[in-house]
mmCIF file of C-alpha atoms in Angstrom:
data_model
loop_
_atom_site.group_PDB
_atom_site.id
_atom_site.type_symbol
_atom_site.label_atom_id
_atom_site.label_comp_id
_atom_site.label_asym_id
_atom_site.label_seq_id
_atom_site.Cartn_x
_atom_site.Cartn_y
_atom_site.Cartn_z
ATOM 1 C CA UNK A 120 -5.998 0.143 -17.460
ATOM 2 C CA UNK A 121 -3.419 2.727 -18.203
ATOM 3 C CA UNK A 122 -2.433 6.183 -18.246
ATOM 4 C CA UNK A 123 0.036 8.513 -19.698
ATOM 5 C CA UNK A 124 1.231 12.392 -19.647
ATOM 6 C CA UNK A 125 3.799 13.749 -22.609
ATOM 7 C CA UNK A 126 6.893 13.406 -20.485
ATOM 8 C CA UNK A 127 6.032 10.398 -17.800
ATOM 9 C CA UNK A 128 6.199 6.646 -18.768
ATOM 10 C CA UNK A 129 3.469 4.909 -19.315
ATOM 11 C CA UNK A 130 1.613 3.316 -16.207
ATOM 12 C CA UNK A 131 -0.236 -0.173 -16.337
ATOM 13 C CA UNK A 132 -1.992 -1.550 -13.596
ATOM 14 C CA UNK A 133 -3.070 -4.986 -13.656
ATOM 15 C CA UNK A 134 -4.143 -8.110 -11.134
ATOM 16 C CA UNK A 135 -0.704 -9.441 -8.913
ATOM 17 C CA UNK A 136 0.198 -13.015 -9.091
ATOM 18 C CA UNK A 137 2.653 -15.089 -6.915
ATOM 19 C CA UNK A 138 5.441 -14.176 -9.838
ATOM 20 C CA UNK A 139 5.517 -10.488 -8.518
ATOM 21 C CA UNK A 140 6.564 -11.366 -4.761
ATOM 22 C CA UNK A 141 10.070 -10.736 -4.993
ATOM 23 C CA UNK A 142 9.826 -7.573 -6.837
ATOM 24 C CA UNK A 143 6.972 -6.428 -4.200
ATOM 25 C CA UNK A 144 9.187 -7.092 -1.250
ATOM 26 C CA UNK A 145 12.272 -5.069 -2.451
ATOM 27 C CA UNK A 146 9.785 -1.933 -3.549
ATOM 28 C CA UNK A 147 7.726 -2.350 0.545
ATOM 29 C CA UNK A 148 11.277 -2.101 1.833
ATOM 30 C CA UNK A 149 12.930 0.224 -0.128
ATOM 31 C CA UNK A 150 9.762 2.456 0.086
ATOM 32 C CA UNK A 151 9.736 2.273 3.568
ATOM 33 C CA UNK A 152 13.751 3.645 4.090
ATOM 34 C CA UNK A 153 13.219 6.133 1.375
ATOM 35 C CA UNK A 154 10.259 7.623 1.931
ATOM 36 C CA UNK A 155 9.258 7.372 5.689
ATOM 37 C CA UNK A 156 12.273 8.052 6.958
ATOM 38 C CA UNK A 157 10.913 11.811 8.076
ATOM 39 C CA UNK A 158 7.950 10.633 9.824
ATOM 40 C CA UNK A 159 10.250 7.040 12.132
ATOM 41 C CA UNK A 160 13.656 7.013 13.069
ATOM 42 C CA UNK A 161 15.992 4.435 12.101
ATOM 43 C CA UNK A 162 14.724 1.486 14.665
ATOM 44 C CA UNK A 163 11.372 2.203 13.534
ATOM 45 C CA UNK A 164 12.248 1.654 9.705
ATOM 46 C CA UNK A 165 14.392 -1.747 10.398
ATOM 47 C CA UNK A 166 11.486 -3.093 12.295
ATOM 48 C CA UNK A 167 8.981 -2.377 9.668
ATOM 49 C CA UNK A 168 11.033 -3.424 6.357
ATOM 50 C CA UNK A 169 11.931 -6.324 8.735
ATOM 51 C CA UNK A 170 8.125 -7.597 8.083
ATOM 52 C CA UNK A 171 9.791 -8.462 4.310
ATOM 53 C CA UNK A 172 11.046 -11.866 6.118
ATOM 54 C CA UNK A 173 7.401 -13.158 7.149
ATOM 55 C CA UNK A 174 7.305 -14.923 4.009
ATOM 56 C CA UNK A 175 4.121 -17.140 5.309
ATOM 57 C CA UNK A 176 2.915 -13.251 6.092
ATOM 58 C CA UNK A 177 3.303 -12.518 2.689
ATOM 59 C CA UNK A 178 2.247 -15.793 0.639
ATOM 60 C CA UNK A 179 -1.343 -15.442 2.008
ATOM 61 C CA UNK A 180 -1.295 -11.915 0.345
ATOM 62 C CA UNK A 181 -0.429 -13.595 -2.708
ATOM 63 C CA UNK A 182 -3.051 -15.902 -2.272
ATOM 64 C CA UNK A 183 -5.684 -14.667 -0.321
ATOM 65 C CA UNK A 184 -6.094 -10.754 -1.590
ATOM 66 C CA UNK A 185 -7.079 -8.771 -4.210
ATOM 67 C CA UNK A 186 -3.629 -7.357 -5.504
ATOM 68 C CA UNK A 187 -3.431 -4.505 -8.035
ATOM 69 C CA UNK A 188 0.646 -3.927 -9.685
ATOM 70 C CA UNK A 189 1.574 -1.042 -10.909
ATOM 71 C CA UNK A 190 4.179 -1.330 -14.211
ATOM 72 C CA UNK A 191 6.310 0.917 -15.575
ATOM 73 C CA UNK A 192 8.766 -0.137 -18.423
ATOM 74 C CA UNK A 193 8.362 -3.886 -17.361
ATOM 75 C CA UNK A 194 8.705 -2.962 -13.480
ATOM 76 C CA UNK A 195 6.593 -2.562 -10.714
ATOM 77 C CA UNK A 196 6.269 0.960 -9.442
ATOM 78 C CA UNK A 197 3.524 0.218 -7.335
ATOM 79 C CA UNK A 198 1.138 -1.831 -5.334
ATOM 80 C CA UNK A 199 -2.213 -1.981 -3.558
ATOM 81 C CA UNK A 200 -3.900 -5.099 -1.850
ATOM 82 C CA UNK A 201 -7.363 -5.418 -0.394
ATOM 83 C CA UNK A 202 -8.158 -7.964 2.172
ATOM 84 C CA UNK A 203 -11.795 -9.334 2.704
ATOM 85 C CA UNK A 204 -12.924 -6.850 0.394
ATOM 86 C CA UNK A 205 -12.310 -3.854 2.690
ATOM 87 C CA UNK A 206 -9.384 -3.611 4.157
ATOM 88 C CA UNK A 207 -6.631 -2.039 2.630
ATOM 89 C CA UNK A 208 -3.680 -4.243 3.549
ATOM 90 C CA UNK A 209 -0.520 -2.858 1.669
ATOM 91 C CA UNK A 210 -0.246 0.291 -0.618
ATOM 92 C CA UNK A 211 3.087 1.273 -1.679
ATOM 93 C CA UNK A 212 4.357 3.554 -4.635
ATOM 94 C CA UNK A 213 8.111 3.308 -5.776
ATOM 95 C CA UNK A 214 10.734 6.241 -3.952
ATOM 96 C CA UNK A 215 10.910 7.213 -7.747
ATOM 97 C CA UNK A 216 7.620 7.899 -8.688
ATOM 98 C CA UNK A 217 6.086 9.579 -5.795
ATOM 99 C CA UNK A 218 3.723 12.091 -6.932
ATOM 100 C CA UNK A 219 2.457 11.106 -10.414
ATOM 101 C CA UNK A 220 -0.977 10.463 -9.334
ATOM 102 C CA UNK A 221 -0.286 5.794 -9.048
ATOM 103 C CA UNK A 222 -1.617 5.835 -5.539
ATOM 104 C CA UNK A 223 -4.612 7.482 -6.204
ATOM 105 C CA UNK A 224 -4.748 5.345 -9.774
ATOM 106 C CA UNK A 225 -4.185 1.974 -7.467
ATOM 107 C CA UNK A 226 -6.323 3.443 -4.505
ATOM 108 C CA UNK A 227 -9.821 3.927 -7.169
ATOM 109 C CA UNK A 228 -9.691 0.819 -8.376
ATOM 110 C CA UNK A 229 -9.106 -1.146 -4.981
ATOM 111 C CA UNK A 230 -12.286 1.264 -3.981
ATOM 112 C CA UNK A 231 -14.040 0.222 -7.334
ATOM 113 C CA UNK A 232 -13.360 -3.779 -6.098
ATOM 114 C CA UNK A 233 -14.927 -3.059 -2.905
ATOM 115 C CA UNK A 234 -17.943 -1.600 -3.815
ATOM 116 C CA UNK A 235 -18.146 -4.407 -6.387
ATOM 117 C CA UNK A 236 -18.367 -6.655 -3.586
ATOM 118 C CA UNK A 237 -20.909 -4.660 -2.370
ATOM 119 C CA UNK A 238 -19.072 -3.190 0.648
ATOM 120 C CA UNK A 239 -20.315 -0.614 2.551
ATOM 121 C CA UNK A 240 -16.657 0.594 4.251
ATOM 122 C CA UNK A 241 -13.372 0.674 3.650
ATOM 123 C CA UNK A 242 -10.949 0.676 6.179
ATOM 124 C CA UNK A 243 -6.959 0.895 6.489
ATOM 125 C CA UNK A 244 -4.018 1.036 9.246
ATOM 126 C CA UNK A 245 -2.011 3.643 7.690
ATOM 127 C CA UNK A 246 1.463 4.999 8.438
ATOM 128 C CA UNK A 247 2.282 8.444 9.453
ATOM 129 C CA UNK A 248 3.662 9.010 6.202
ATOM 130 C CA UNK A 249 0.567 7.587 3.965
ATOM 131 C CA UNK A 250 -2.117 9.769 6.400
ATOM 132 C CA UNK A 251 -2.243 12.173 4.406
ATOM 133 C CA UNK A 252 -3.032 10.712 1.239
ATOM 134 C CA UNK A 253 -5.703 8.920 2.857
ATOM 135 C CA UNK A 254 -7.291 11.670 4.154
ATOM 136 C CA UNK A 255 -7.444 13.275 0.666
ATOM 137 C CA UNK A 256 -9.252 10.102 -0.900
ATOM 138 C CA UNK A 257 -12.131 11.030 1.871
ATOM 139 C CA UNK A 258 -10.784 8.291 4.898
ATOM 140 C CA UNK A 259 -11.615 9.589 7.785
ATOM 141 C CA UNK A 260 -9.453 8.875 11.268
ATOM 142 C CA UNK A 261 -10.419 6.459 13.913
ATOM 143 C CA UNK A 262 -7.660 6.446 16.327
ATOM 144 C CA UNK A 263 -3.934 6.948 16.467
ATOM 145 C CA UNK A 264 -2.695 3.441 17.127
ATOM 146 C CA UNK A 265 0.787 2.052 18.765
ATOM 147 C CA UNK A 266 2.082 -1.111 16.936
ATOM 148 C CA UNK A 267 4.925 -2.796 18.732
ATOM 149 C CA UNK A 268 6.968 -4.753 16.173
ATOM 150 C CA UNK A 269 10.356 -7.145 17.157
ATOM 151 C CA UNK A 270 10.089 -4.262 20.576
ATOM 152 C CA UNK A 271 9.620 -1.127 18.277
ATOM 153 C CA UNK A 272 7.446 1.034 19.028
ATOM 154 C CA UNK A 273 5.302 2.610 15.802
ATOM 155 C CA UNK A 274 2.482 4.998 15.694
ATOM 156 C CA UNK A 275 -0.081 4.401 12.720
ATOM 157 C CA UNK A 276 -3.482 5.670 12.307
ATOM 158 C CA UNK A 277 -6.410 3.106 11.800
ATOM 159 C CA UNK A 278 -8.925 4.848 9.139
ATOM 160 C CA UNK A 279 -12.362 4.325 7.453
ATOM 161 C CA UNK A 280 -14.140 5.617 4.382
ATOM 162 C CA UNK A 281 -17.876 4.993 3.966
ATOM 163 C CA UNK A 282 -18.877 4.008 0.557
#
């Protein structure tokens, strides 16, 4: 599984393990501040980078989802998980390489899992930020949703796609 244009590094994606956690973590939060910071203010961002310390949180995403890593050069530029077989739990693309096409790359083969399961939908809480790429892999909105985390307020948008 891999990809590569004249100028841009080579991209690998292959299955997670529990040896890619701490790599993971530092990408969700630095993602998060880099990237989001136009669509949540500065509360907003601390409380959801804070979710990093829920290391139980995280350990059953190690070991309970379907978890697709994105490599460049030896490091992780990206990251999709599927819970259940069709929820989208986590989908997060280094600040750097925004805009080279690895969501979409992560996002068709998490879809390509599902329907190997034999699932029907797909759903996803997305952020304000990832909406829009949702929308152009065909999700369509449910409802605009208000998560409180540690007493922040954040809007995210829960989403389906029928397969």
């Amino acid at each position: 599984m891999s990809s590569n244009t004249s100028d841009k590094p080579m991209i690998r994606i292959r299955k997670g393990n529990l040896q890619d956690l701490p790599e993971m973590l530092l990408l969700f939060q630095n993602t998060i501040t880099a990237i989001c910071q136009r669509d949540y203010n500065t509360a907003q961002l601390e409380a959801w980078k804070s979710g990093a310390e829920n290391k139980e949180r995280w350990l059953n995403v190690m070991k309970e989802q379907y978890i697709l890593i994105a490599e460049s050069e030896n490091k992780i530029v990206g990251f999709c998980t599927l819970a259940q077989g069709n929820y989208i739990d986590l989908l997060f693309v280094h600040k750097d390489y925004q805009h080279q096409g690895i969501a979409s790359q992560l996002y068709k083969l998490i879809e390509k899992e599902a329907l190997d399961q034999n699932q029907k939908v797909l759903t996803a809480d997305v952020s304000k930020t990832a909406k829009s790429f949702f929308e152009t892999m065909d999700f369509r909105l449910i409802q605009e949703q208000i998560v409180n985390v540690k007493g922040i307020d954040l809007i995210n948008y829960k989403m389906e796609k029928r397969l």
